[in-house]
Coordinates of C-alpha atoms in Angstrom, one line a residue:
X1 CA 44.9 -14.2 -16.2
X2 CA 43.2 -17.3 -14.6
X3 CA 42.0 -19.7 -17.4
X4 CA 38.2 -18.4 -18.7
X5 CA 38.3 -15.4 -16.9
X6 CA 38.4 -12.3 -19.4
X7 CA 35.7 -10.1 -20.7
X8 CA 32.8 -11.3 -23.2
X9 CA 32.8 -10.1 -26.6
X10 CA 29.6 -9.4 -27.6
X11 CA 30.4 -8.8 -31.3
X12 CA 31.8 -12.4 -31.1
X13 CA 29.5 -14.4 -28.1
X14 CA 26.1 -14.7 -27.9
X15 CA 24.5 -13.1 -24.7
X16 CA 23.1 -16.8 -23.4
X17 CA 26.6 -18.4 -23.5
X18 CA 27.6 -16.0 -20.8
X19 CA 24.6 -15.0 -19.1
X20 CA 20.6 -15.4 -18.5
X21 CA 18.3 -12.8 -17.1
X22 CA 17.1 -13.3 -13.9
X23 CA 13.2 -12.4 -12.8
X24 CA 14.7 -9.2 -11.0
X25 CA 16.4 -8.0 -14.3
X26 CA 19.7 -8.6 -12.9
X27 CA 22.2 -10.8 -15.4
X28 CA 23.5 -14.1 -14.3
X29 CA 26.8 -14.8 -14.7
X30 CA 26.8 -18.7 -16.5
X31 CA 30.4 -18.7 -17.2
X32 CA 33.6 -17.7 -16.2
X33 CA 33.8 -14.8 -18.6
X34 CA 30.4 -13.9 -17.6
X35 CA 31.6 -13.6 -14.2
X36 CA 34.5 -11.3 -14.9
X37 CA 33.2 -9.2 -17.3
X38 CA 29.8 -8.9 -15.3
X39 CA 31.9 -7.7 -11.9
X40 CA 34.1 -5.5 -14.2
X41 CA 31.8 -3.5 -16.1
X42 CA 29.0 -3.4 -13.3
X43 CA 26.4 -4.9 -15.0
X44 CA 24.0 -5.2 -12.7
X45 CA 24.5 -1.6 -11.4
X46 CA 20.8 -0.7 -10.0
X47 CA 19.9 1.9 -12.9
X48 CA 20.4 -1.0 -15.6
X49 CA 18.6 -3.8 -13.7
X50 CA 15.7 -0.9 -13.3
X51 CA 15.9 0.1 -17.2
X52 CA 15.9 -4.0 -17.8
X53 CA 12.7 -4.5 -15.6
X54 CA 11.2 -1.5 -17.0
X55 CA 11.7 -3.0 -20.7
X56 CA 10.0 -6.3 -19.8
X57 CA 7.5 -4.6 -17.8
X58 CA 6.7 -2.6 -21.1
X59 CA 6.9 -5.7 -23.7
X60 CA 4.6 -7.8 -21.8
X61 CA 1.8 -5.3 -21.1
X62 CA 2.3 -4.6 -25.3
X63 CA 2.1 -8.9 -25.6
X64 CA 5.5 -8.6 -27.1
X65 CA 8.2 -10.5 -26.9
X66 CA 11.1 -9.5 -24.5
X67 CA 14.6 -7.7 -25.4
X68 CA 16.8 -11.3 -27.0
X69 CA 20.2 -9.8 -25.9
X70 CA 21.6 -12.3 -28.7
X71 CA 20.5 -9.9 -31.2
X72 CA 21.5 -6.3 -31.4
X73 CA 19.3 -4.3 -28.7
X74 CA 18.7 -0.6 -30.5
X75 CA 15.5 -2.0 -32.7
X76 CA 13.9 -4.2 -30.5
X77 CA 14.1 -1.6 -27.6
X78 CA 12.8 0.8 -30.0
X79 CA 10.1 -1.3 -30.7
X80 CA 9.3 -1.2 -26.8
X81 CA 9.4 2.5 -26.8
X82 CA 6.7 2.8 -29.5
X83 CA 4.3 0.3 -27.6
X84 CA 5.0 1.9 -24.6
X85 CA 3.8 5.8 -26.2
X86 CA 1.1 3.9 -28.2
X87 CA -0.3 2.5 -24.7
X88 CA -0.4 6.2 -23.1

């Protein structure tokens, strides 16, 4: 395999080594394993950018901070979910 390209290991990597989250909620590949792992596992597929927008769409009309993909995901989107049915 060409040098740095292989797949991120998110148990291992933080998020921002690899990526940033662009305005559109698609992920920006910042390195070569970014890259490769991003065009392997789809990452930006349409339904994930959507469910990404939607997420920052719901933590800034709650005034709360947005997802930190460095951390573990499940309680901070649940979080989200709970603003989002307290705001109905």
């Amino acid at each position: 395999m060409a040098e740095g390209y292989r797949f991120v290991d998110p148990c291992q990597e933080d998020f921002s080594a690899h990526y940033f989250e662009g305005e559109d909620g698609q992920w920006q590949p910042s390195s070569r394993a970014g890259e490769y792992s991003a065009a392997r596992l789809r990452l930006n597929r349409q339904h994930l950018v959507t469910i990404r927008q939607l997420l920052s769409a719901i933590a800034e009309s709650a005034n709360l901070p947005c997802v930190d993909w460095n951390r573990p995901a499940k309680q901070q989107i649940m979080r989200l979910i709970v603003a989002a049915q307290d705001g109905l």
